[in-house]
Amino acid sequence: VDQEEIVDERAVQDVESLSSLIQEILDFDQAQQIKCFNSNLFLCNICFCKKLGSECMYFLECRHVYCKDCLKDYFEIQIRDGQVQCLNCPEPKCPSVATTGQVKELVEAELFAYYDCLLLQSTLDLMADVVYLLHLQFCLLYLVQVDLPWGLSM
């Protein structure tokens, strides 16, 4: 029997492209990691209770794990205090920051809208090419270049 003719069908897949195969593998791996995380017990370093991963959340950069109840309270306090730029991991000296998706998952919709607004405002305040113009009863935000067309300079 010729060696080239014997093909184990289990080893051959009908794949559109290598990139789609890689994406399928990555998606499967991520699903397995979530499944594993959700079924393990973790100690929350805020309330010191052991909880299932399905009741917890971890910061993506540092992988520190806290229960969702404690993180919800932590995020709500930070947002109400206007500290939207630094929703950091509660671990002392840890620079990891919560993602917008994590914040949205934990806090109420109204508080998230407030957070989103404050985050936008604080980001715009850091931009040198943003000018606020008042127009009678409402404010309009204009993004303009440093060299304003009508002869004014910033």
mmCIF file with all atom_site columns, C-alpha atoms in Angstrom:
data_model
loop_
_atom_site.group_PDB
_atom_site.id
_atom_site.type_symbol
_atom_site.label_atom_id
_atom_site.label_alt_id
_atom_site.label_comp_id
_atom_site.label_asym_id
_atom_site.label_entity_id
_atom_site.label_seq_id
_atom_site.pdbx_PDB_ins_code
_atom_site.Cartn_x
_atom_site.Cartn_y
_atom_site.Cartn_z
_atom_site.occupancy
_atom_site.B_iso_or_equiv
_atom_site.pdbx_formal_charge
_atom_site.auth_seq_id
_atom_site.auth_comp_id
_atom_site.auth_asym_id
_atom_site.auth_atom_id
_atom_site.pdbx_PDB_model_num
ATOM 1   C CA . VAL A 1 1   ? 0.000   0.000  0.000  1.00 0.00 ? 1   VAL A CA 1
ATOM 2   C CA . ASP A 1 2   ? 1.335   3.405  -0.999 1.00 0.00 ? 2   ASP A CA 1
ATOM 3   C CA . GLN A 1 3   ? 2.016   5.663  2.069  1.00 0.00 ? 3   GLN A CA 1
ATOM 4   C CA . GLU A 1 4   ? 0.551   8.749  0.410  1.00 0.00 ? 4   GLU A CA 1
ATOM 5   C CA . GLU A 1 5   ? -2.825  7.084  -0.056 1.00 0.00 ? 5   GLU A CA 1
ATOM 6   C CA . ILE A 1 6   ? -3.370  6.217  3.620  1.00 0.00 ? 6   ILE A CA 1
ATOM 7   C CA . VAL A 1 7   ? -4.930  9.213  5.323  1.00 0.00 ? 7   VAL A CA 1
ATOM 8   C CA . ASP A 1 8   ? -6.416  9.165  8.798  1.00 0.00 ? 8   ASP A CA 1
ATOM 9   C CA . GLU A 1 9   ? -9.653  11.165 8.447  1.00 0.00 ? 9   GLU A CA 1
ATOM 10  C CA . ARG A 1 10  ? -9.494  12.200 12.132 1.00 0.00 ? 10  ARG A CA 1
ATOM 11  C CA . ALA A 1 11  ? -6.330  14.158 11.390 1.00 0.00 ? 11  ALA A CA 1
ATOM 12  C CA . VAL A 1 12  ? -7.782  16.060 8.451  1.00 0.00 ? 12  VAL A CA 1
ATOM 13  C CA . GLN A 1 13  ? -10.176 18.960 8.887  1.00 0.00 ? 13  GLN A CA 1
ATOM 14  C CA . ASP A 1 14  ? -12.022 20.954 6.315  1.00 0.00 ? 14  ASP A CA 1
ATOM 15  C CA . VAL A 1 15  ? -10.831 24.419 7.277  1.00 0.00 ? 15  VAL A CA 1
ATOM 16  C CA . GLU A 1 16  ? -11.571 27.580 5.335  1.00 0.00 ? 16  GLU A CA 1
ATOM 17  C CA . SER A 1 17  ? -8.349  29.228 6.368  1.00 0.00 ? 17  SER A CA 1
ATOM 18  C CA . LEU A 1 18  ? -5.604  29.021 8.928  1.00 0.00 ? 18  LEU A CA 1
ATOM 19  C CA . SER A 1 19  ? -6.771  32.246 10.579 1.00 0.00 ? 19  SER A CA 1
ATOM 20  C CA . SER A 1 20  ? -10.286 30.869 11.146 1.00 0.00 ? 20  SER A CA 1
ATOM 21  C CA . LEU A 1 21  ? -8.801  27.700 12.641 1.00 0.00 ? 21  LEU A CA 1
ATOM 22  C CA . ILE A 1 22  ? -6.626  29.755 14.980 1.00 0.00 ? 22  ILE A CA 1
ATOM 23  C CA . GLN A 1 23  ? -9.644  31.833 16.005 1.00 0.00 ? 23  GLN A CA 1
ATOM 24  C CA . GLU A 1 24  ? -11.646 28.668 16.717 1.00 0.00 ? 24  GLU A CA 1
ATOM 25  C CA . ILE A 1 25  ? -8.835  27.334 18.885 1.00 0.00 ? 25  ILE A CA 1
ATOM 26  C CA . LEU A 1 26  ? -8.567  30.648 20.771 1.00 0.00 ? 26  LEU A CA 1
ATOM 27  C CA . ASP A 1 27  ? -12.339 30.798 21.296 1.00 0.00 ? 27  ASP A CA 1
ATOM 28  C CA . PHE A 1 28  ? -12.379 27.222 22.583 1.00 0.00 ? 28  PHE A CA 1
ATOM 29  C CA . ASP A 1 29  ? -9.471  27.955 24.911 1.00 0.00 ? 29  ASP A CA 1
ATOM 30  C CA . GLN A 1 30  ? -11.181 31.063 26.293 1.00 0.00 ? 30  GLN A CA 1
ATOM 31  C CA . ALA A 1 31  ? -14.436 29.140 26.857 1.00 0.00 ? 31  ALA A CA 1
ATOM 32  C CA . GLN A 1 32  ? -12.522 26.424 28.729 1.00 0.00 ? 32  GLN A CA 1
ATOM 33  C CA . GLN A 1 33  ? -10.720 29.007 30.871 1.00 0.00 ? 33  GLN A CA 1
ATOM 34  C CA . ILE A 1 34  ? -14.052 30.637 31.792 1.00 0.00 ? 34  ILE A CA 1
ATOM 35  C CA . LYS A 1 35  ? -15.572 27.240 32.586 1.00 0.00 ? 35  LYS A CA 1
ATOM 36  C CA . CYS A 1 36  ? -12.599 26.391 34.816 1.00 0.00 ? 36  CYS A CA 1
ATOM 37  C CA . PHE A 1 37  ? -12.669 29.808 36.525 1.00 0.00 ? 37  PHE A CA 1
ATOM 38  C CA . ASN A 1 38  ? -16.408 29.604 37.196 1.00 0.00 ? 38  ASN A CA 1
ATOM 39  C CA . SER A 1 39  ? -16.137 26.210 38.875 1.00 0.00 ? 39  SER A CA 1
ATOM 40  C CA . ASN A 1 40  ? -13.203 26.994 41.210 1.00 0.00 ? 40  ASN A CA 1
ATOM 41  C CA . LEU A 1 41  ? -13.319 28.609 44.650 1.00 0.00 ? 41  LEU A CA 1
ATOM 42  C CA . PHE A 1 42  ? -11.564 31.936 45.225 1.00 0.00 ? 42  PHE A CA 1
ATOM 43  C CA . LEU A 1 43  ? -10.879 33.964 48.347 1.00 0.00 ? 43  LEU A CA 1
ATOM 44  C CA . CYS A 1 44  ? -12.045 37.574 48.061 1.00 0.00 ? 44  CYS A CA 1
ATOM 45  C CA . ASN A 1 45  ? -9.427  39.787 49.739 1.00 0.00 ? 45  ASN A CA 1
ATOM 46  C CA . ILE A 1 46  ? -12.083 42.385 50.565 1.00 0.00 ? 46  ILE A CA 1
ATOM 47  C CA . CYS A 1 47  ? -14.713 40.353 52.449 1.00 0.00 ? 47  CYS A CA 1
ATOM 48  C CA . PHE A 1 48  ? -12.445 37.316 53.058 1.00 0.00 ? 48  PHE A CA 1
ATOM 49  C CA . CYS A 1 49  ? -15.132 34.877 51.908 1.00 0.00 ? 49  CYS A CA 1
ATOM 50  C CA . LYS A 1 50  ? -14.541 31.931 49.597 1.00 0.00 ? 50  LYS A CA 1
ATOM 51  C CA . LYS A 1 51  ? -16.819 32.084 46.583 1.00 0.00 ? 51  LYS A CA 1
ATOM 52  C CA . LEU A 1 52  ? -17.205 30.287 43.282 1.00 0.00 ? 52  LEU A CA 1
ATOM 53  C CA . GLY A 1 53  ? -15.593 31.942 40.294 1.00 0.00 ? 53  GLY A CA 1
ATOM 54  C CA . SER A 1 54  ? -19.059 32.439 38.806 1.00 0.00 ? 54  SER A CA 1
ATOM 55  C CA . GLU A 1 55  ? -19.666 34.877 41.692 1.00 0.00 ? 55  GLU A CA 1
ATOM 56  C CA . CYS A 1 56  ? -16.302 36.603 41.171 1.00 0.00 ? 56  CYS A CA 1
ATOM 57  C CA . MET A 1 57  ? -14.468 38.792 38.699 1.00 0.00 ? 57  MET A CA 1
ATOM 58  C CA . TYR A 1 58  ? -10.768 39.121 37.955 1.00 0.00 ? 58  TYR A CA 1
ATOM 59  C CA . PHE A 1 59  ? -8.742  42.004 36.611 1.00 0.00 ? 59  PHE A CA 1
ATOM 60  C CA . LEU A 1 60  ? -7.335  41.125 33.198 1.00 0.00 ? 60  LEU A CA 1
ATOM 61  C CA . GLU A 1 61  ? -3.800  42.427 33.699 1.00 0.00 ? 61  GLU A CA 1
ATOM 62  C CA . CYS A 1 62  ? -3.010  41.225 37.217 1.00 0.00 ? 62  CYS A CA 1
ATOM 63  C CA . ARG A 1 63  ? -5.511  38.347 37.553 1.00 0.00 ? 63  ARG A CA 1
ATOM 64  C CA . HIS A 1 64  ? -6.459  39.403 41.115 1.00 0.00 ? 64  HIS A CA 1
ATOM 65  C CA . VAL A 1 65  ? -9.880  37.962 41.983 1.00 0.00 ? 65  VAL A CA 1
ATOM 66  C CA . TYR A 1 66  ? -12.636 39.580 44.060 1.00 0.00 ? 66  TYR A CA 1
ATOM 67  C CA . CYS A 1 67  ? -16.285 38.716 44.568 1.00 0.00 ? 67  CYS A CA 1
ATOM 68  C CA . LYS A 1 68  ? -18.709 40.673 42.400 1.00 0.00 ? 68  LYS A CA 1
ATOM 69  C CA . ASP A 1 69  ? -20.571 42.039 45.423 1.00 0.00 ? 69  ASP A CA 1
ATOM 70  C CA . CYS A 1 70  ? -17.430 43.666 46.840 1.00 0.00 ? 70  CYS A CA 1
ATOM 71  C CA . LEU A 1 71  ? -16.290 44.998 43.457 1.00 0.00 ? 71  LEU A CA 1
ATOM 72  C CA . LYS A 1 72  ? -19.758 46.416 42.817 1.00 0.00 ? 72  LYS A CA 1
ATOM 73  C CA . ASP A 1 73  ? -19.608 48.361 46.092 1.00 0.00 ? 73  ASP A CA 1
ATOM 74  C CA . TYR A 1 74  ? -16.010 49.434 45.390 1.00 0.00 ? 74  TYR A CA 1
ATOM 75  C CA . PHE A 1 75  ? -16.866 50.673 41.870 1.00 0.00 ? 75  PHE A CA 1
ATOM 76  C CA . GLU A 1 76  ? -19.994 52.495 43.062 1.00 0.00 ? 76  GLU A CA 1
ATOM 77  C CA . ILE A 1 77  ? -18.045 54.385 45.734 1.00 0.00 ? 77  ILE A CA 1
ATOM 78  C CA . GLN A 1 78  ? -15.297 55.338 43.274 1.00 0.00 ? 78  GLN A CA 1
ATOM 79  C CA . ILE A 1 79  ? -17.800 56.516 40.636 1.00 0.00 ? 79  ILE A CA 1
ATOM 80  C CA . ARG A 1 80  ? -19.861 58.559 43.104 1.00 0.00 ? 80  ARG A CA 1
ATOM 81  C CA . ASP A 1 81  ? -16.624 60.195 44.288 1.00 0.00 ? 81  ASP A CA 1
ATOM 82  C CA . GLY A 1 82  ? -15.796 61.057 40.661 1.00 0.00 ? 82  GLY A CA 1
ATOM 83  C CA . GLN A 1 83  ? -12.764 58.753 40.536 1.00 0.00 ? 83  GLN A CA 1
ATOM 84  C CA . VAL A 1 84  ? -13.533 57.308 37.105 1.00 0.00 ? 84  VAL A CA 1
ATOM 85  C CA . GLN A 1 85  ? -9.989  57.401 35.728 1.00 0.00 ? 85  GLN A CA 1
ATOM 86  C CA . CYS A 1 86  ? -8.694  55.103 38.421 1.00 0.00 ? 86  CYS A CA 1
ATOM 87  C CA . LEU A 1 87  ? -11.018 52.155 38.893 1.00 0.00 ? 87  LEU A CA 1
ATOM 88  C CA . ASN A 1 88  ? -7.926  50.197 39.808 1.00 0.00 ? 88  ASN A CA 1
ATOM 89  C CA . CYS A 1 89  ? -7.626  46.761 41.279 1.00 0.00 ? 89  CYS A CA 1
ATOM 90  C CA . PRO A 1 90  ? -8.204  47.067 45.058 1.00 0.00 ? 90  PRO A CA 1
ATOM 91  C CA . GLU A 1 91  ? -4.907  45.272 45.737 1.00 0.00 ? 91  GLU A CA 1
ATOM 92  C CA . PRO A 1 92  ? -2.485  47.865 47.178 1.00 0.00 ? 92  PRO A CA 1
ATOM 93  C CA . LYS A 1 93  ? -0.044  49.256 44.602 1.00 0.00 ? 93  LYS A CA 1
ATOM 94  C CA . CYS A 1 94  ? -1.586  47.206 41.785 1.00 0.00 ? 94  CYS A CA 1
ATOM 95  C CA . PRO A 1 95  ? -1.789  49.255 38.565 1.00 0.00 ? 95  PRO A CA 1
ATOM 96  C CA . SER A 1 96  ? -4.435  47.087 36.835 1.00 0.00 ? 96  SER A CA 1
ATOM 97  C CA . VAL A 1 97  ? -7.565  48.946 35.772 1.00 0.00 ? 97  VAL A CA 1
ATOM 98  C CA . ALA A 1 98  ? -11.089 47.588 35.333 1.00 0.00 ? 98  ALA A CA 1
ATOM 99  C CA . THR A 1 99  ? -12.411 47.479 31.802 1.00 0.00 ? 99  THR A CA 1
ATOM 100 C CA . THR A 1 100 ? -15.516 49.422 30.847 1.00 0.00 ? 100 THR A CA 1
ATOM 101 C CA . GLY A 1 101 ? -17.268 46.086 30.302 1.00 0.00 ? 101 GLY A CA 1
ATOM 102 C CA . GLN A 1 102 ? -16.480 44.971 33.850 1.00 0.00 ? 102 GLN A CA 1
ATOM 103 C CA . VAL A 1 103 ? -17.870 48.208 35.273 1.00 0.00 ? 103 VAL A CA 1
ATOM 104 C CA . LYS A 1 104 ? -20.996 47.935 33.117 1.00 0.00 ? 104 LYS A CA 1
ATOM 105 C CA . GLU A 1 105 ? -21.576 44.348 34.262 1.00 0.00 ? 105 GLU A CA 1
ATOM 106 C CA . LEU A 1 106 ? -21.519 45.263 37.954 1.00 0.00 ? 106 LEU A CA 1
ATOM 107 C CA . VAL A 1 107 ? -23.133 48.676 38.422 1.00 0.00 ? 107 VAL A CA 1
ATOM 108 C CA . GLU A 1 108 ? -26.695 49.798 37.701 1.00 0.00 ? 108 GLU A CA 1
ATOM 109 C CA . ALA A 1 109 ? -27.404 51.274 34.251 1.00 0.00 ? 109 ALA A CA 1
ATOM 110 C CA . GLU A 1 110 ? -27.993 54.790 35.593 1.00 0.00 ? 110 GLU A CA 1
ATOM 111 C CA . LEU A 1 111 ? -24.715 54.826 37.529 1.00 0.00 ? 111 LEU A CA 1
ATOM 112 C CA . PHE A 1 112 ? -22.885 53.394 34.514 1.00 0.00 ? 112 PHE A CA 1
ATOM 113 C CA . ALA A 1 113 ? -24.253 56.228 32.343 1.00 0.00 ? 113 ALA A CA 1
ATOM 114 C CA . TYR A 1 114 ? -22.930 58.703 34.929 1.00 0.00 ? 114 TYR A CA 1
ATOM 115 C CA . TYR A 1 115 ? -19.558 56.885 34.920 1.00 0.00 ? 115 TYR A CA 1
ATOM 116 C CA . ASP A 1 116 ? -19.434 56.957 31.126 1.00 0.00 ? 116 ASP A CA 1
ATOM 117 C CA . CYS A 1 117 ? -20.213 60.686 31.077 1.00 0.00 ? 117 CYS A CA 1
ATOM 118 C CA . LEU A 1 118 ? -17.554 61.460 33.711 1.00 0.00 ? 118 LEU A CA 1
ATOM 119 C CA . LEU A 1 119 ? -15.015 59.323 31.882 1.00 0.00 ? 119 LEU A CA 1
ATOM 120 C CA . LEU A 1 120 ? -15.676 61.164 28.621 1.00 0.00 ? 120 LEU A CA 1
ATOM 121 C CA . GLN A 1 121 ? -15.486 64.543 30.371 1.00 0.00 ? 121 GLN A CA 1
ATOM 122 C CA . SER A 1 122 ? -12.216 63.718 32.140 1.00 0.00 ? 122 SER A CA 1
ATOM 123 C CA . THR A 1 123 ? -10.723 62.396 28.900 1.00 0.00 ? 123 THR A CA 1
ATOM 124 C CA . LEU A 1 124 ? -11.740 65.503 26.970 1.00 0.00 ? 124 LEU A CA 1
ATOM 125 C CA . ASP A 1 125 ? -10.295 67.704 29.723 1.00 0.00 ? 125 ASP A CA 1
ATOM 126 C CA . LEU A 1 126 ? -6.898  66.092 29.089 1.00 0.00 ? 126 LEU A CA 1
ATOM 127 C CA . MET A 1 127 ? -6.994  66.915 25.367 1.00 0.00 ? 127 MET A CA 1
ATOM 128 C CA . ALA A 1 128 ? -5.308  70.163 24.399 1.00 0.00 ? 128 ALA A CA 1
ATOM 129 C CA . ASP A 1 129 ? -7.307  70.616 21.183 1.00 0.00 ? 129 ASP A CA 1
ATOM 130 C CA . VAL A 1 130 ? -10.777 70.665 22.806 1.00 0.00 ? 130 VAL A CA 1
ATOM 131 C CA . VAL A 1 131 ? -12.580 73.990 23.189 1.00 0.00 ? 131 VAL A CA 1
ATOM 132 C CA . TYR A 1 132 ? -15.922 74.538 24.895 1.00 0.00 ? 132 TYR A CA 1
ATOM 133 C CA . LEU A 1 133 ? -18.153 77.240 23.466 1.00 0.00 ? 133 LEU A CA 1
ATOM 134 C CA . LEU A 1 134 ? -21.240 78.493 25.319 1.00 0.00 ? 134 LEU A CA 1
ATOM 135 C CA . HIS A 1 135 ? -24.264 79.306 23.187 1.00 0.00 ? 135 HIS A CA 1
ATOM 136 C CA . LEU A 1 136 ? -27.223 80.851 25.024 1.00 0.00 ? 136 LEU A CA 1
ATOM 137 C CA . GLN A 1 137 ? -29.050 78.036 26.837 1.00 0.00 ? 137 GLN A CA 1
ATOM 138 C CA . PHE A 1 138 ? -26.929 75.062 25.878 1.00 0.00 ? 138 PHE A CA 1
ATOM 139 C CA . CYS A 1 139 ? -23.316 74.094 25.476 1.00 0.00 ? 139 CYS A CA 1
ATOM 140 C CA . LEU A 1 140 ? -21.804 72.793 22.304 1.00 0.00 ? 140 LEU A CA 1
ATOM 141 C CA . LEU A 1 141 ? -18.544 70.982 22.255 1.00 0.00 ? 141 LEU A CA 1
ATOM 142 C CA . TYR A 1 142 ? -16.314 71.682 19.337 1.00 0.00 ? 142 TYR A CA 1
ATOM 143 C CA . LEU A 1 143 ? -13.134 69.852 18.564 1.00 0.00 ? 143 LEU A CA 1
ATOM 144 C CA . VAL A 1 144 ? -10.925 72.337 16.796 1.00 0.00 ? 144 VAL A CA 1
ATOM 145 C CA . GLN A 1 145 ? -7.370  72.422 15.668 1.00 0.00 ? 145 GLN A CA 1
ATOM 146 C CA . VAL A 1 146 ? -4.798  74.417 17.570 1.00 0.00 ? 146 VAL A CA 1
ATOM 147 C CA . ASP A 1 147 ? -4.712  77.001 14.756 1.00 0.00 ? 147 ASP A CA 1
ATOM 148 C CA . LEU A 1 148 ? -8.269  78.257 14.727 1.00 0.00 ? 148 LEU A CA 1
ATOM 149 C CA . PRO A 1 149 ? -9.478  79.345 11.299 1.00 0.00 ? 149 PRO A CA 1
ATOM 150 C CA . TRP A 1 150 ? -10.860 82.710 12.403 1.00 0.00 ? 150 TRP A CA 1
ATOM 151 C CA . GLY A 1 151 ? -7.523  84.048 13.674 1.00 0.00 ? 151 GLY A CA 1
ATOM 152 C CA . LEU A 1 152 ? -7.861  83.146 17.336 1.00 0.00 ? 152 LEU A CA 1
ATOM 153 C CA . SER A 1 153 ? -5.225  81.057 18.995 1.00 0.00 ? 153 SER A CA 1
ATOM 154 C CA . MET A 1 154 ? -5.352  78.725 21.963 1.00 0.00 ? 154 MET A CA 1
#
